[in-house]
Short mmCIF file of C-alpha atoms in Angstrom, two decimals:
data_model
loop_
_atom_site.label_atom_id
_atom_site.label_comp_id
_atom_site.label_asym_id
_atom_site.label_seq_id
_atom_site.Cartn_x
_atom_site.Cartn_y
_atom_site.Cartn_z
CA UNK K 1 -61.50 -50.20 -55.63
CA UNK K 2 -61.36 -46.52 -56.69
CA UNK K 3 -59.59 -43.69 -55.25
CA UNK K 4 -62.76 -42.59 -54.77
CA UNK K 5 -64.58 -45.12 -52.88
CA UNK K 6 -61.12 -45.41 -50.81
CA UNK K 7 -61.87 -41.74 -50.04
CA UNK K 8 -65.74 -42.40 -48.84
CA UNK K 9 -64.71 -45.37 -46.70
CA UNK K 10 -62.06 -43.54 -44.50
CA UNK K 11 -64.87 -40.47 -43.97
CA UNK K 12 -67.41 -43.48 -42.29
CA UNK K 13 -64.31 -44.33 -40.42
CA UNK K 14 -63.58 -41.08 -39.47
CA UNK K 15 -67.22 -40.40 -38.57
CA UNK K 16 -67.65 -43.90 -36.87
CA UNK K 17 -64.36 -43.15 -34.12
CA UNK K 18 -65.49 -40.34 -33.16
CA UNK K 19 -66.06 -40.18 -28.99
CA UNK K 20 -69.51 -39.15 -29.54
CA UNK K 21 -71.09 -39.79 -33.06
CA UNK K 22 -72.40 -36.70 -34.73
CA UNK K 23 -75.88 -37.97 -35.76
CA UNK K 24 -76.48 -35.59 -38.83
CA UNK K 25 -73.31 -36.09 -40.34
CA UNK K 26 -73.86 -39.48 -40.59
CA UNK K 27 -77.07 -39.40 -41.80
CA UNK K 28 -75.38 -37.01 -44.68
CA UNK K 29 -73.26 -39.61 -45.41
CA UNK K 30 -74.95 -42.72 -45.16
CA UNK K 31 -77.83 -41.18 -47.21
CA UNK K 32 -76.08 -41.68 -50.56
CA UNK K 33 -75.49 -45.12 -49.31
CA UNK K 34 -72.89 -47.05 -46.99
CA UNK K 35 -69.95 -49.20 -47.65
CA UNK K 36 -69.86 -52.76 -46.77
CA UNK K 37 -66.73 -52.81 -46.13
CA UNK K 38 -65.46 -53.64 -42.38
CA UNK K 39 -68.71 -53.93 -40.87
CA UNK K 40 -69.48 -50.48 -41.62
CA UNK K 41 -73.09 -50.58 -42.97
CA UNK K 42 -73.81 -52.48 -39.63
CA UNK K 43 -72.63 -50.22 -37.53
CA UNK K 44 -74.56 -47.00 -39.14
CA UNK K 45 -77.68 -49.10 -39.07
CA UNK K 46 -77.53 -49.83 -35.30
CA UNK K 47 -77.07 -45.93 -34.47
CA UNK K 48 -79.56 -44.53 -37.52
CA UNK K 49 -81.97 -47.19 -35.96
CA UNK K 50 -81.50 -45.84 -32.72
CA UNK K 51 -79.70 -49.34 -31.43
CA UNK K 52 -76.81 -48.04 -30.56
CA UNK K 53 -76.33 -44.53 -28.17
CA UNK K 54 -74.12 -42.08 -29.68
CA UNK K 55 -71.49 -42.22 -26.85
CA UNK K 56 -69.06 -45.15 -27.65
CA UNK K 57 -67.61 -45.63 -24.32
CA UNK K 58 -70.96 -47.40 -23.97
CA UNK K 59 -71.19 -49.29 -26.04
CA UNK K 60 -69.37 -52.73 -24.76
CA UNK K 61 -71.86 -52.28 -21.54
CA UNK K 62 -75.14 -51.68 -23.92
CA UNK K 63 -74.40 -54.76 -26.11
CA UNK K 64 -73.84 -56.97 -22.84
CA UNK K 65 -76.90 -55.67 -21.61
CA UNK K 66 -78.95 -56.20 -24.98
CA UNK K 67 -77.10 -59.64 -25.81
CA UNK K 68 -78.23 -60.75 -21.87
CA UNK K 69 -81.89 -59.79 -22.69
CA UNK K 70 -82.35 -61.63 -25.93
CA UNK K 71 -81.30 -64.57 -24.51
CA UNK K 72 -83.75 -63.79 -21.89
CA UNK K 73 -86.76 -63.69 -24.56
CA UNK K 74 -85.34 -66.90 -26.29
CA UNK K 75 -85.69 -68.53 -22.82
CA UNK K 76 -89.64 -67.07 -22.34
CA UNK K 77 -90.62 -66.87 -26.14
CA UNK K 78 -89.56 -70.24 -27.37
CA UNK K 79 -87.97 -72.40 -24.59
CA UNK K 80 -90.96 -71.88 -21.68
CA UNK K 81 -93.56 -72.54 -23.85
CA UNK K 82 -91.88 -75.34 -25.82
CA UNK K 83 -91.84 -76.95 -21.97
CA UNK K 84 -95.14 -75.93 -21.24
CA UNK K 85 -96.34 -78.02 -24.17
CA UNK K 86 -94.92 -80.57 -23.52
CA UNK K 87 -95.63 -81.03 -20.34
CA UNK K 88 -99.30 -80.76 -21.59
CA UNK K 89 -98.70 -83.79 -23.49
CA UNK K 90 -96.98 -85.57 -20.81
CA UNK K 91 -100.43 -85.34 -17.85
CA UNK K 92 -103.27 -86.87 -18.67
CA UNK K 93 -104.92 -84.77 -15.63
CA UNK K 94 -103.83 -81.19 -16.88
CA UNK K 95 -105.42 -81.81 -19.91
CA UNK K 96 -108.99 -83.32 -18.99
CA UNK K 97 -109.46 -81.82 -15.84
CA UNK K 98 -108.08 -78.35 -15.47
CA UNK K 99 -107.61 -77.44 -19.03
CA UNK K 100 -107.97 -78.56 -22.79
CA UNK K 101 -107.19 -77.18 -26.37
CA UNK K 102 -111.07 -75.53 -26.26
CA UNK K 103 -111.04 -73.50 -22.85
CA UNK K 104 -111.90 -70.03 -23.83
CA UNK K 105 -110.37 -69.19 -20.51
CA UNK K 106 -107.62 -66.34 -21.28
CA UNK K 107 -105.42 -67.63 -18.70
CA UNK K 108 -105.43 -71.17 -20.32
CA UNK K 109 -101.93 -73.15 -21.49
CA UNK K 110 -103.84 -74.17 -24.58
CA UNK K 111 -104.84 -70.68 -25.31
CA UNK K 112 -101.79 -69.24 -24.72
CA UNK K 113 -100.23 -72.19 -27.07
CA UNK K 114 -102.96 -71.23 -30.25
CA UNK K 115 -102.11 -67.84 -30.33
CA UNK K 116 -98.37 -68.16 -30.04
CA UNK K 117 -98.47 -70.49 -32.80
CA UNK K 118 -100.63 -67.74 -35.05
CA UNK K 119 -97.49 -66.04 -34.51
CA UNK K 120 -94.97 -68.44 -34.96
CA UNK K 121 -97.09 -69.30 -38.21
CA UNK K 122 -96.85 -65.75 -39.47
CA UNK K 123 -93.24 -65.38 -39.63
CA UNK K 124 -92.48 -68.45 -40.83
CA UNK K 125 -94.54 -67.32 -44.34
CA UNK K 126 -92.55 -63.99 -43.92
CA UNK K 127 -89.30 -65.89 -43.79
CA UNK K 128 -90.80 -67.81 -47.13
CA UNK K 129 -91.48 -64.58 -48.90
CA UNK K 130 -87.94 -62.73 -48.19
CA UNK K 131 -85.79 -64.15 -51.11
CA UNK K 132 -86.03 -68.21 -50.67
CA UNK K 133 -83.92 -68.65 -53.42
CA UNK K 134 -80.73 -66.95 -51.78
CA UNK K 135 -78.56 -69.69 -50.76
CA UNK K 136 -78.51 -67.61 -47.43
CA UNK K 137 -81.46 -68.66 -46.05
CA UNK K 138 -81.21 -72.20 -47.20
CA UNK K 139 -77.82 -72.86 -45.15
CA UNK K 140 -77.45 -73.94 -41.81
CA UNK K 141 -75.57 -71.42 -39.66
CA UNK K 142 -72.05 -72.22 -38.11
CA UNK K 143 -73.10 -71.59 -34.99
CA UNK K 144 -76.64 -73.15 -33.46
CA UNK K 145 -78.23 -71.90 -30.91
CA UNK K 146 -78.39 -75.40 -28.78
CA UNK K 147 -80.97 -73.78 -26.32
CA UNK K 148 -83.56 -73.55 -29.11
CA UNK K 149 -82.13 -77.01 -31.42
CA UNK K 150 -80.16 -79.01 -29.03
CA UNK K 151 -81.68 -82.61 -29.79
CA UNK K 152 -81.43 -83.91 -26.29
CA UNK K 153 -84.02 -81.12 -25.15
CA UNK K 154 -87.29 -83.09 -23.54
CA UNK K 155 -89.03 -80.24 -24.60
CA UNK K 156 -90.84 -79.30 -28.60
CA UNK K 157 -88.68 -77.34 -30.24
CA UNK K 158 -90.04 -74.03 -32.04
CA UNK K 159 -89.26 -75.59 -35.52
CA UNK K 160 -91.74 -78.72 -34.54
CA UNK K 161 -94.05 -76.38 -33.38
CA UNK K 162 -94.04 -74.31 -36.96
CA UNK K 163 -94.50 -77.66 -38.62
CA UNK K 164 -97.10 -78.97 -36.94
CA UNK K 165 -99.34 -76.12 -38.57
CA UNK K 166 -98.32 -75.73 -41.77
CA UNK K 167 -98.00 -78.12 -45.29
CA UNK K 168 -95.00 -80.05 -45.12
CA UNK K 169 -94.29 -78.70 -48.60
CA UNK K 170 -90.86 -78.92 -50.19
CA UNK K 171 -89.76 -75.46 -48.68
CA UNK K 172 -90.40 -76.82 -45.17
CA UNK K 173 -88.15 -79.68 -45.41
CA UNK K 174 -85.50 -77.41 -47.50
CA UNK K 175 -85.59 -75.15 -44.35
CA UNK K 176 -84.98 -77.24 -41.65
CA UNK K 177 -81.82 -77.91 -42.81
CA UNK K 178 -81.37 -74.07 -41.26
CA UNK K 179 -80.74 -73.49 -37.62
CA UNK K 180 -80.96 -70.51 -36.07
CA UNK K 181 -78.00 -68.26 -34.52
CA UNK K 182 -77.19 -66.75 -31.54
CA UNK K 183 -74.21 -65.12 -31.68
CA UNK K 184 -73.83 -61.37 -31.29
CA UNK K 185 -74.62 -60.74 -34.91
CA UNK K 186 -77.95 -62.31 -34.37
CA UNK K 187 -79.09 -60.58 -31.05
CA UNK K 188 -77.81 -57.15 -32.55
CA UNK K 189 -79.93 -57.69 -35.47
CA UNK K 190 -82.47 -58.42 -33.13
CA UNK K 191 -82.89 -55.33 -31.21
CA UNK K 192 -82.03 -53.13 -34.50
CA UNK K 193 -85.02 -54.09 -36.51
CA UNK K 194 -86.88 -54.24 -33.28
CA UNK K 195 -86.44 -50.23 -32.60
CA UNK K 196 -87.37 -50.12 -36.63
CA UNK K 197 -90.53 -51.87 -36.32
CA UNK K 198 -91.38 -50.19 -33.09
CA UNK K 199 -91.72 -47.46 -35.26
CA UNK K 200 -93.61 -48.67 -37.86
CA UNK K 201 -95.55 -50.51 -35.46
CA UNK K 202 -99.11 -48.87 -36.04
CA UNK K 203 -98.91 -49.78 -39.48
CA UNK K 204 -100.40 -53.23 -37.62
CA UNK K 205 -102.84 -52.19 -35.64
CA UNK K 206 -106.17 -52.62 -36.63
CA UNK K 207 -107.96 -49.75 -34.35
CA UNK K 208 -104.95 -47.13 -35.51
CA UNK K 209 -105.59 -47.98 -39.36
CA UNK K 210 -106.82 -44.75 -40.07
CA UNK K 211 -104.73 -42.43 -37.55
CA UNK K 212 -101.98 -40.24 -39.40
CA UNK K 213 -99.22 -43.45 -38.87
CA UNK K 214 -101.62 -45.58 -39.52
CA UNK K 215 -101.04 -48.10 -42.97
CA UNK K 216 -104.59 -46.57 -44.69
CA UNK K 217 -103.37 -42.85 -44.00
CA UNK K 218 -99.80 -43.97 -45.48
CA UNK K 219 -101.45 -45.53 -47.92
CA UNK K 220 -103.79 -42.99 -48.94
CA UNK K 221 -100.66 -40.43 -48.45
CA UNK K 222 -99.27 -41.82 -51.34
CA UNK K 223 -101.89 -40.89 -53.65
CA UNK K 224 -102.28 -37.31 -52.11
CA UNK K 225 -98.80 -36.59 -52.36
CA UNK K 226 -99.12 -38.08 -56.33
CA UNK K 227 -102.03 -35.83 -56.69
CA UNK K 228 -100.08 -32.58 -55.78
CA UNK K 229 -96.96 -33.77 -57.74
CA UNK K 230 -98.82 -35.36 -61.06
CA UNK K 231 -102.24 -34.21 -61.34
CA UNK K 232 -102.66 -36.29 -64.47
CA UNK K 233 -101.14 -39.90 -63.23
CA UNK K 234 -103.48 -39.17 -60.02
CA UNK K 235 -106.43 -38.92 -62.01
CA UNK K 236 -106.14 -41.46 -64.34
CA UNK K 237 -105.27 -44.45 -61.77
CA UNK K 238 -108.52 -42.95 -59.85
CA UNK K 239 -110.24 -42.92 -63.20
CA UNK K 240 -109.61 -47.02 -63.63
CA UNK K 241 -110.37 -47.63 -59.75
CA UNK K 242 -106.92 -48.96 -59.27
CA UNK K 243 -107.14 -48.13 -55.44
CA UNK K 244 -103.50 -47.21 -53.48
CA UNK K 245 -104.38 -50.57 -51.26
CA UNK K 246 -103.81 -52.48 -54.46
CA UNK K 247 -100.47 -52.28 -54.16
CA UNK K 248 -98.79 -50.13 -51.97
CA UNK K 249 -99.50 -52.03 -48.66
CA UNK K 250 -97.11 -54.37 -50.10
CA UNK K 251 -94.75 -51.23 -50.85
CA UNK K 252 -94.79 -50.04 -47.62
CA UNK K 253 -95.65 -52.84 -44.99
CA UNK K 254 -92.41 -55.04 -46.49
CA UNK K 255 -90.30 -51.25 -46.84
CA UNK K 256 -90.20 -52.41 -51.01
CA UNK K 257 -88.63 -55.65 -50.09
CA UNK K 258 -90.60 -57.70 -52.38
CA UNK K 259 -89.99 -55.51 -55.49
CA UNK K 260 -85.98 -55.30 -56.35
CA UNK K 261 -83.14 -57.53 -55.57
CA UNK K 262 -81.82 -57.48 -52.04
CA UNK K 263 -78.54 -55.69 -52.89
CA UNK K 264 -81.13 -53.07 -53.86
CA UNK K 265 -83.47 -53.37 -51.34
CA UNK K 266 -80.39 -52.98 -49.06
CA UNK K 267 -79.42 -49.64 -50.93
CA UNK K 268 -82.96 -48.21 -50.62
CA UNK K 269 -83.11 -48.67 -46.95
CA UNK K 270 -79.27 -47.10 -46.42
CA UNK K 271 -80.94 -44.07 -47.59
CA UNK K 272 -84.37 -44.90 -46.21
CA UNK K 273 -82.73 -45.42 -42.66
CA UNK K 274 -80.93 -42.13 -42.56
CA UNK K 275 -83.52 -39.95 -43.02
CA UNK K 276 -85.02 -38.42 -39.98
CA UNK K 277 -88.57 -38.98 -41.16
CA UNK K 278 -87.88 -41.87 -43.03
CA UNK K 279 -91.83 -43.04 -43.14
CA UNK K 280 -92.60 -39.93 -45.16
CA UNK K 281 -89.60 -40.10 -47.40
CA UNK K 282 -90.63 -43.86 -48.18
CA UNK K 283 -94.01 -42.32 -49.30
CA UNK K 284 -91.90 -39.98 -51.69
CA UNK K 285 -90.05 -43.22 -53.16
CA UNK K 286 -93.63 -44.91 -53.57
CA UNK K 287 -94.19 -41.67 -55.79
CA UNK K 288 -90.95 -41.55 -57.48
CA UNK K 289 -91.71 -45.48 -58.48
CA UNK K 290 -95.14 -44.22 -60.11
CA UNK K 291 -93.83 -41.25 -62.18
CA UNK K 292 -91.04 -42.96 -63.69
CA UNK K 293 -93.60 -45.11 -65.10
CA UNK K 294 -96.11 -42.86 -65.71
CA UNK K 295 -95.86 -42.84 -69.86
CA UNK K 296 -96.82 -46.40 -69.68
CA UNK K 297 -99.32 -46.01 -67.11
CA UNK K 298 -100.88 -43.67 -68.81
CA UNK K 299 -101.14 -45.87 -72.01
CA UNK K 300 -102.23 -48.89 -70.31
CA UNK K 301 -106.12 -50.28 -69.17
CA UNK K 302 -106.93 -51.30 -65.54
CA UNK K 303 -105.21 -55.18 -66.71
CA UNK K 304 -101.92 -53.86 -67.75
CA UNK K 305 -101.43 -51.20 -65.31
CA UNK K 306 -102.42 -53.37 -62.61
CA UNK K 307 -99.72 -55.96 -63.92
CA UNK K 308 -97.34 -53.31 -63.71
CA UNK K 309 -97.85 -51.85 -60.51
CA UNK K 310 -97.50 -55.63 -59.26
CA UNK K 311 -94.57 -56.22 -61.06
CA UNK K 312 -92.62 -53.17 -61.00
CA UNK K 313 -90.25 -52.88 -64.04
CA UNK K 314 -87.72 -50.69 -63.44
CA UNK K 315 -84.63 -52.12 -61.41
CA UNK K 316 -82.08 -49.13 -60.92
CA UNK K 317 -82.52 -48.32 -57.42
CA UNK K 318 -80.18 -45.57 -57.46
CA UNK K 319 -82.63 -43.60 -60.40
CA UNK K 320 -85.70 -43.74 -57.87
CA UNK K 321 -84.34 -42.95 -54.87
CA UNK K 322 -82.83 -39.30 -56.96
CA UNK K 323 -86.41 -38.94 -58.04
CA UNK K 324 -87.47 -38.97 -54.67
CA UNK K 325 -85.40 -36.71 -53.31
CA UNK K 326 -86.33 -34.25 -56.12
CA UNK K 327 -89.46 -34.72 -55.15
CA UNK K 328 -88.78 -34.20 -51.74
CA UNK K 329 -86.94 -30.87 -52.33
CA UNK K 330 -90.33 -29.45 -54.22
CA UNK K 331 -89.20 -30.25 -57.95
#
């Protein structure tokens, strides 16, 4: 470890002890990333997501609280209605007489059951799609959570209920070798990318598409902002058709998840997290990806330049991100 690294991790320390955390210097410093070091790039996440309050003397009685609530949604998100189905599948009466799986009534079991599953069935591809190959998410925790796993339940357990509606493909029985944890870590986590999606949260809804946070404006941003910044690339990606839904509602929707390695993807969103309008910057990055390549883009036909915006070829984070911010200070 260099002198210089040494140097960086005792100023997040410094910053990180304080009584009451000043806000912009730590956005200053986590901007040009954060250690790993001690737990430190946890903690900075927590108060750039707006997790944790900046007074630390509150902390211990925040976490309690936040800890005591997730359990509390585990109990009505997964537990309740794993009971509730059951029980549907235990009475012969509440299932031909005062409800079955067709009742369009909104205030049906069955109803309630179908679009919780549409749910359930929508993270579990998500959880597919994040890096499947990292050992990570292959493992089974050291810590269950026996509310949600414990095999003596009489009630179906969320896993089951995944299954049920999905391929029993390799992946699926790979997976539920995995459990899922509730430790501190885990409910933290929890209500940190919680207050980051609750952010990003018109980007999903369907009557907002078009509003200025909505995914098409972001998406269309993208291409205005390339238009003031690189007149040419702008014109000849409009000249082939290749339209900004093609693939930057993958860019932004998964925060660039999909296209680097996770150590990278974690790097982008250190810097990505500590900016104060962090939805605009990541339209700057979404730029920054498309100049670098713009030489080849500008060679290539709708087939190629399609393939590349799919595939994105360049894999130093660090290069994009300086682009960005270039572009982000007018150069």
């Amino acid at each position: 470890m260099s002198g210089s690294y040494k140097s960086r991790i005792q100023e997040f320390n410094a910053a990180l002890t304080e009584e009451k955390i000043n806000l912009k210097a730590l956005r200053e410093l986590c901007f040009n990333g954060i250690p790993f070091e001690g737990g430190i790039r946890a903690q900075c996440w927590k108060l750039l997501l707006n997790y944790l309050p900046l007074e630390r003397a509150v902390w211990d009685s925040f976490l309690k609280k936040q800890r005591e609530l997730y359990t509390l949604f585990l109990k009505e998100m997964i537990i309740q209605p794993g009971i509730a189905k059951a029980n549907l599948g235990f009475s012969r009466e509440d299932v031909t007489l005062h409800d079955h799986p067709l009742n369009p009534n909104p205030d049906s079991r069955w109803n309630s059951y179908f679009k919780d599953n549409e749910i359930l069935l929508q993270i579990d591809k998500d959880v597919r799609r994040l890096c499947p190959d990292i050992s990570f998410f292959q493992s089974p925790t050291e810590h269950p959570c026996k509310l949600i796993l414990d095999p003596q339940n009489d009630y179906e357990t969320l896993r089951s209920r995944v299954e049920q509606t999905t391929l029993k493909a390799q992946t699926v029985n790979r997976n539920r070798r995995g459990v899922t944890n509730v430790k501190h870590a885990e409910a933290d986590t929890f209500f940190c990318f919680t207050n980051l999606m609750s952010e990003n949260r018109d980007n999903f809804i369907q009557t907002l598409d078009d509003s200025h946070c909505g995914i098409t404006f972001r998406m269309e941003s993208v291409y205005s902002t390339l238009k003031e910044k690189d007149a040419e690339l702008y014109h000849k990606l409009q000249e082939q058709n290749i339209k900004p839904q093609y693939f930057t509602f993958r860019w932004l929707t998964l925060l660039l998840s999909q296209e680097f390695l996770l150590p990278d993807v974690i790097r982008i969103w250190d810097t990505l997290f500590s900016n104060q309008d962090r939805f605009d910057f990541l339209i700057l990055v979404c730029c920054a990806m498309l100049i670098l390549i713009r030489d080849q883009l500008l060679r290539g036909d709708f087939t190629a330049n399609m393939r590349l915006l799919q595939d994105y070829p360049i894999s130093d984070v660090h290069t994009i991100l300086r682009r960005a911010t270039e572009l982000q200070d007018g150069a």
